[in-house]
Short mmCIF file of C-alpha atoms in Angstrom, two decimals:
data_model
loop_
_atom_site.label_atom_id
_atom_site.label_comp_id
_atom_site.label_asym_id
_atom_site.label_seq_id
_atom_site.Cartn_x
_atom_site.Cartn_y
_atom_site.Cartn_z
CA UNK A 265 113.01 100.84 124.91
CA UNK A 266 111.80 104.31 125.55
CA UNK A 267 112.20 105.90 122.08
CA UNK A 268 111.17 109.48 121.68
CA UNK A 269 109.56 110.90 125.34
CA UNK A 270 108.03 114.18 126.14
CA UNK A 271 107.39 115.95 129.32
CA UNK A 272 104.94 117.04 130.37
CA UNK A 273 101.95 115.19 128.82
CA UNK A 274 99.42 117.86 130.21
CA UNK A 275 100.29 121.54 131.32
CA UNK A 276 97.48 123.96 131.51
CA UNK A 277 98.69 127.87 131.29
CA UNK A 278 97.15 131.26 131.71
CA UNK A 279 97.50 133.75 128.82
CA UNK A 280 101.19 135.64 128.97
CA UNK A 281 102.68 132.41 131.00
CA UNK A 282 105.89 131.08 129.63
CA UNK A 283 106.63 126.98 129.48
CA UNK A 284 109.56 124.91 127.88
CA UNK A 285 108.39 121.74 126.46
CA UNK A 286 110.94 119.01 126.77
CA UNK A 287 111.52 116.09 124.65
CA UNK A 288 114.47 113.54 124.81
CA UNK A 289 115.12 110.50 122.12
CA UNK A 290 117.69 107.29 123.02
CA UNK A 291 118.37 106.44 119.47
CA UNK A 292 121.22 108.40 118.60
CA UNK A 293 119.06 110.68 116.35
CA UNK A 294 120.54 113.67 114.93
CA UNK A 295 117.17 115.27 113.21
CA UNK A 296 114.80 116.35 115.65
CA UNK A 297 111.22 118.07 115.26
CA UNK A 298 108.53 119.55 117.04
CA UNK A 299 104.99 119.32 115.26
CA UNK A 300 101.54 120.86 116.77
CA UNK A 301 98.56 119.42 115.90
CA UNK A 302 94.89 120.86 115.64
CA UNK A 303 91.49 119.39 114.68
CA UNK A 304 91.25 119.59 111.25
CA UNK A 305 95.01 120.59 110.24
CA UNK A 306 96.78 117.29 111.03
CA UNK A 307 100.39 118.18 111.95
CA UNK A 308 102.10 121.19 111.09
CA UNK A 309 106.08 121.85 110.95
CA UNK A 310 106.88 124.04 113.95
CA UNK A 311 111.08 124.12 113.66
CA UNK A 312 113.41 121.47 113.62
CA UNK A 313 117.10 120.37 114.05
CA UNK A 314 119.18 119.16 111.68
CA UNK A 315 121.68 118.30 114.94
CA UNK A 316 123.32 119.10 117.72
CA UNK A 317 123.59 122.99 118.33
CA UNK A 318 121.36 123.90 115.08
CA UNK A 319 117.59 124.82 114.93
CA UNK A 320 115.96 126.22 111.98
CA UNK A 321 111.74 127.05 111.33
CA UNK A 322 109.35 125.79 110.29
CA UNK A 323 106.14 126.13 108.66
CA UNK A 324 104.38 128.19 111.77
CA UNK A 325 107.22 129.00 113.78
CA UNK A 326 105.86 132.31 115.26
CA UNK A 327 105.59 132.63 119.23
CA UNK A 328 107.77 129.70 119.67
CA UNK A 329 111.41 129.49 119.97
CA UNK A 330 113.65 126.14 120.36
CA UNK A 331 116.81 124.61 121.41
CA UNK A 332 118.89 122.17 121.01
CA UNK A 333 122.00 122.31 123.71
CA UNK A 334 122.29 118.43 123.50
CA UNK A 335 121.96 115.90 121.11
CA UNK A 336 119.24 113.73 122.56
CA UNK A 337 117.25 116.81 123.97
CA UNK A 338 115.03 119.22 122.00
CA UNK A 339 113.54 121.73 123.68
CA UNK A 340 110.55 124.14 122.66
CA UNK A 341 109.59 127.47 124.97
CA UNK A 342 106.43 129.56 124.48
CA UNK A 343 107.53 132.99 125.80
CA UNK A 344 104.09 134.61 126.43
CA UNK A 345 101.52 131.82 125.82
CA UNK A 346 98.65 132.72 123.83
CA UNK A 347 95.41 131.02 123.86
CA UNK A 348 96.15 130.33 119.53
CA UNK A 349 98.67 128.09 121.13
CA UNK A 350 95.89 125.33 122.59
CA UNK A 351 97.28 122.46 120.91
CA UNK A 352 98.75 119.22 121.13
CA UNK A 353 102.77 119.49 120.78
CA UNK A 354 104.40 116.35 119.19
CA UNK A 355 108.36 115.97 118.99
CA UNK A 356 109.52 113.49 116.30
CA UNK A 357 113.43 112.22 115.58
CA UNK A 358 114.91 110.68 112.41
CA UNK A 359 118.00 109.24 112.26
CA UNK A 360 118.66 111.65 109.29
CA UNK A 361 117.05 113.87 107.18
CA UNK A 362 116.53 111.86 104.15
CA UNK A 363 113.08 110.84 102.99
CA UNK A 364 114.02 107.36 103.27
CA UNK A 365 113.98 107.61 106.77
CA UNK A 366 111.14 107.65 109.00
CA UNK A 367 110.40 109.85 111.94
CA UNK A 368 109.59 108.16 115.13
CA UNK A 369 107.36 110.08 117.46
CA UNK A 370 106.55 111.01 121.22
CA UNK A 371 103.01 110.38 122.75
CA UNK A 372 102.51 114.03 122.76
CA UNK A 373 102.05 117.14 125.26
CA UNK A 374 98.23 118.42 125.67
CA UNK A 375 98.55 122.25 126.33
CA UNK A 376 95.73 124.33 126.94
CA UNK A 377 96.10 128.37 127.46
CA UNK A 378 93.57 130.20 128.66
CA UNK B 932 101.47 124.10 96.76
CA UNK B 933 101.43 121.03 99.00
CA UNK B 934 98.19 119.29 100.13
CA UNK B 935 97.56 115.80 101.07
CA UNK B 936 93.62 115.67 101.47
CA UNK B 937 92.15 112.31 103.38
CA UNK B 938 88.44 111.52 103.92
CA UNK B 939 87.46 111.82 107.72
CA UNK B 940 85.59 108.82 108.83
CA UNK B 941 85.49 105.34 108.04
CA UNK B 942 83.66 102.33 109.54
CA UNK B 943 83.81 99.01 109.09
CA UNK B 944 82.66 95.72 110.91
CA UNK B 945 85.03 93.54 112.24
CA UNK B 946 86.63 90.85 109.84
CA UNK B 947 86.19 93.31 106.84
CA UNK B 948 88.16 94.35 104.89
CA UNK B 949 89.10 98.65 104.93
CA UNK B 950 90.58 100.86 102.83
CA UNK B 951 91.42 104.30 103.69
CA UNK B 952 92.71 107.04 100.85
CA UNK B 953 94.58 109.81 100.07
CA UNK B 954 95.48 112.32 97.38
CA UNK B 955 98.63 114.41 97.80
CA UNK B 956 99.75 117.06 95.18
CA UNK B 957 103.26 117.24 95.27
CA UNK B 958 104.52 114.84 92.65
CA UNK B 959 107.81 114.72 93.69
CA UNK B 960 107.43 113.26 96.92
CA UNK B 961 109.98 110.32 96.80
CA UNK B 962 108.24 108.34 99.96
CA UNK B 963 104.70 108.59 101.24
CA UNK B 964 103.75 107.33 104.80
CA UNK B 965 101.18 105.64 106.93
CA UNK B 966 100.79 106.77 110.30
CA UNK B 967 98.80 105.41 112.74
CA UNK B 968 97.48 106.94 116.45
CA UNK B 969 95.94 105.69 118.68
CA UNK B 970 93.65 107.69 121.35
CA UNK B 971 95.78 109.82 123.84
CA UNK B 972 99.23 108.38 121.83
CA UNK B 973 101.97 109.93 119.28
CA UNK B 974 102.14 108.72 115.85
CA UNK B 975 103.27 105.04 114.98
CA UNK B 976 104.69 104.53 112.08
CA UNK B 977 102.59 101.83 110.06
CA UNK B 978 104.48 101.38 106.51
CA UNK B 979 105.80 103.57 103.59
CA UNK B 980 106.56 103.15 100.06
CA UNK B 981 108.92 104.50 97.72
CA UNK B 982 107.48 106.59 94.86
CA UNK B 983 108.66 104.14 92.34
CA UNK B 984 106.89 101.76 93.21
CA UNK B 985 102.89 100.54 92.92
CA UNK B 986 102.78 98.45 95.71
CA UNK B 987 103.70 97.39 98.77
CA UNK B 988 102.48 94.14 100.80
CA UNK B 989 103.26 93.51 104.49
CA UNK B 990 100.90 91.23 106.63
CA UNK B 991 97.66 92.65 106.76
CA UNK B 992 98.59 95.90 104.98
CA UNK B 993 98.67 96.35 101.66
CA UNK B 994 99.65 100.00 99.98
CA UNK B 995 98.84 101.06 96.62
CA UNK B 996 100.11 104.19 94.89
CA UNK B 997 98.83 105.12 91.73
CA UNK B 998 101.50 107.99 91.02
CA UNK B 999 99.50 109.08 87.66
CA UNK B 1000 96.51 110.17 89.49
CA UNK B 1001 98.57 110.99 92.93
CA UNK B 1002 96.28 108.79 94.70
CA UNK B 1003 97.70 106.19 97.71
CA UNK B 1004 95.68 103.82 99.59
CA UNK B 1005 95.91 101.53 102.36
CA UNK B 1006 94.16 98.45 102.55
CA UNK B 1007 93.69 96.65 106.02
CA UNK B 1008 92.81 92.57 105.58
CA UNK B 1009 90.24 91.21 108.64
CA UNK B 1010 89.84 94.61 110.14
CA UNK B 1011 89.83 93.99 113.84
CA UNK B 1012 88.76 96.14 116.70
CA UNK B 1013 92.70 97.06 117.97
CA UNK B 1014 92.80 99.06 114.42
CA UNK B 1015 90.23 101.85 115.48
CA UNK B 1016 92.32 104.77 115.49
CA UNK B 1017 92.97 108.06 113.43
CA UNK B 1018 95.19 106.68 110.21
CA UNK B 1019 97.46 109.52 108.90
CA UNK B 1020 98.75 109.51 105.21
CA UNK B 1021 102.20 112.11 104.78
CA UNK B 1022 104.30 112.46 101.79
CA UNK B 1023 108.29 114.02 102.36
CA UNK B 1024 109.19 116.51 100.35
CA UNK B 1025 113.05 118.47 100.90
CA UNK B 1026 112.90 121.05 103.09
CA UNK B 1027 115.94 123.50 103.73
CA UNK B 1028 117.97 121.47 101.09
CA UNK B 1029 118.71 119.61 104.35
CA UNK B 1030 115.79 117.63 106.00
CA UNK B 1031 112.82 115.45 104.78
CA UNK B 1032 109.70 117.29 105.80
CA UNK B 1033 106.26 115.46 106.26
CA UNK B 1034 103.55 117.41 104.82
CA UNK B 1035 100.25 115.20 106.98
CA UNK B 1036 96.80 114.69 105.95
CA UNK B 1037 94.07 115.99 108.08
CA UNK B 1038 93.60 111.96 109.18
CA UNK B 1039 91.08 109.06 109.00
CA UNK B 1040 89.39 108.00 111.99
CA UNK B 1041 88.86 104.31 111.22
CA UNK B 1042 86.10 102.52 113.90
CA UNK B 1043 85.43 99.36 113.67
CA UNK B 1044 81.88 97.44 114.90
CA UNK B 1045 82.26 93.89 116.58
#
């Protein structure tokens, strides 16, 4: 009954490091999203998928690009981390992209950059 | 432009009853969420209710919109200590004609006193 998982949970990075932040879903899911979240700013938008082989942006999209090669895995690389990018990653699926249906979400990756 | 504003903190003692609110702006949202996370966990989704309607009762939760004023609440009978946690409210909005995006409150941290 694993749901939506994400690996790591806990990365530390130095400034200019690169990282890909995995995250795989069981439930047949074809929208998939990647949200960061910062004190203050509940969750913001990163990019999505709207399935297997697409990707599109989000709200703050900069310095982070994404793929989605398979349809259970979404995967989101920092290039050249930068210390802006100390945050707490969550990826969420939905079974589609109506409003009507929910997004279920991982426990979350902690990522500091120093 | 889109905003869903919460209030930070709320305590309660255990057995009470608590009720946590949230405006949003976007008045044609068509399903507004509760979230709920735990310490060190993703988001679990509590309930959601369609826009057209006022309220929506299961168990111990009870959500009221009040569309008018743009106003949703959630109301949590005999409060007990397993509910402390950070209580996100989220209204869906389209987003690239093809995906339900979640624009998130900032979050209530709800503790509760034995």
């Amino acid at each position: 009954n694993a749901g939506v998982t994400q690996t790591p949970k806990f990365r530390v990075l130095k400034t200019g490091q690169s990282m890909t932040l995995l995250c795989a879903q069981d439930m047949n899911h074809e929208y998939m999203y990647w949200y960061r979240q910062d004190p203050g700013m509940g969750l913001r938008l990163i990019h999505y998928s709207v399935g297997e082989g697409t990707t599109a942006k989000g709200e703050v999209p900069d310095g982070y690009n994404v793929s989605r090669l398979k349809k259970q895995n979404f995967l989101l690389g920092l290039e050249s981390a930068a210390p802006s990018q100390t945050s707490v990653y969550f990826c969420a699926s939905s079974s589609q992209g109506g409003s009507n249906q929910p997004q279920h979400f991982g426990d979350g990756t902690r990522l500091s950059i120093l | 432009g889109e905003d869903v504003e919460q209030s930070l903190f709320l305590s309660v003692r255990e057995g009470d009853s608590s009720v946590i609110n949230c405006t949003y702006t976007d008045s044609s949202s068509t399903y507004l969420y509760w979230y709920k996370q735990e310490p060190g966990a993703g988001l679990q989704l509590l309930t959601y209710i369609f826009s057209n309607m006022d309220m929506k009762q299961d168990q111990r939760l009870t959500v009221l919109l009040n569309k008018k004023d743009k106003h949703l609440s959630l109301r949590i009978a005999d409060t007990q200590t397993g509910d402390s946690a950070i209580y996100f409210c989220a209204e869906s909005m389209g987003y690239g004609g093809a995906t339900n995006k979640l624009i998130f409150g900032t979050g209530t941290l709800l503790a509760v006193q034995p």
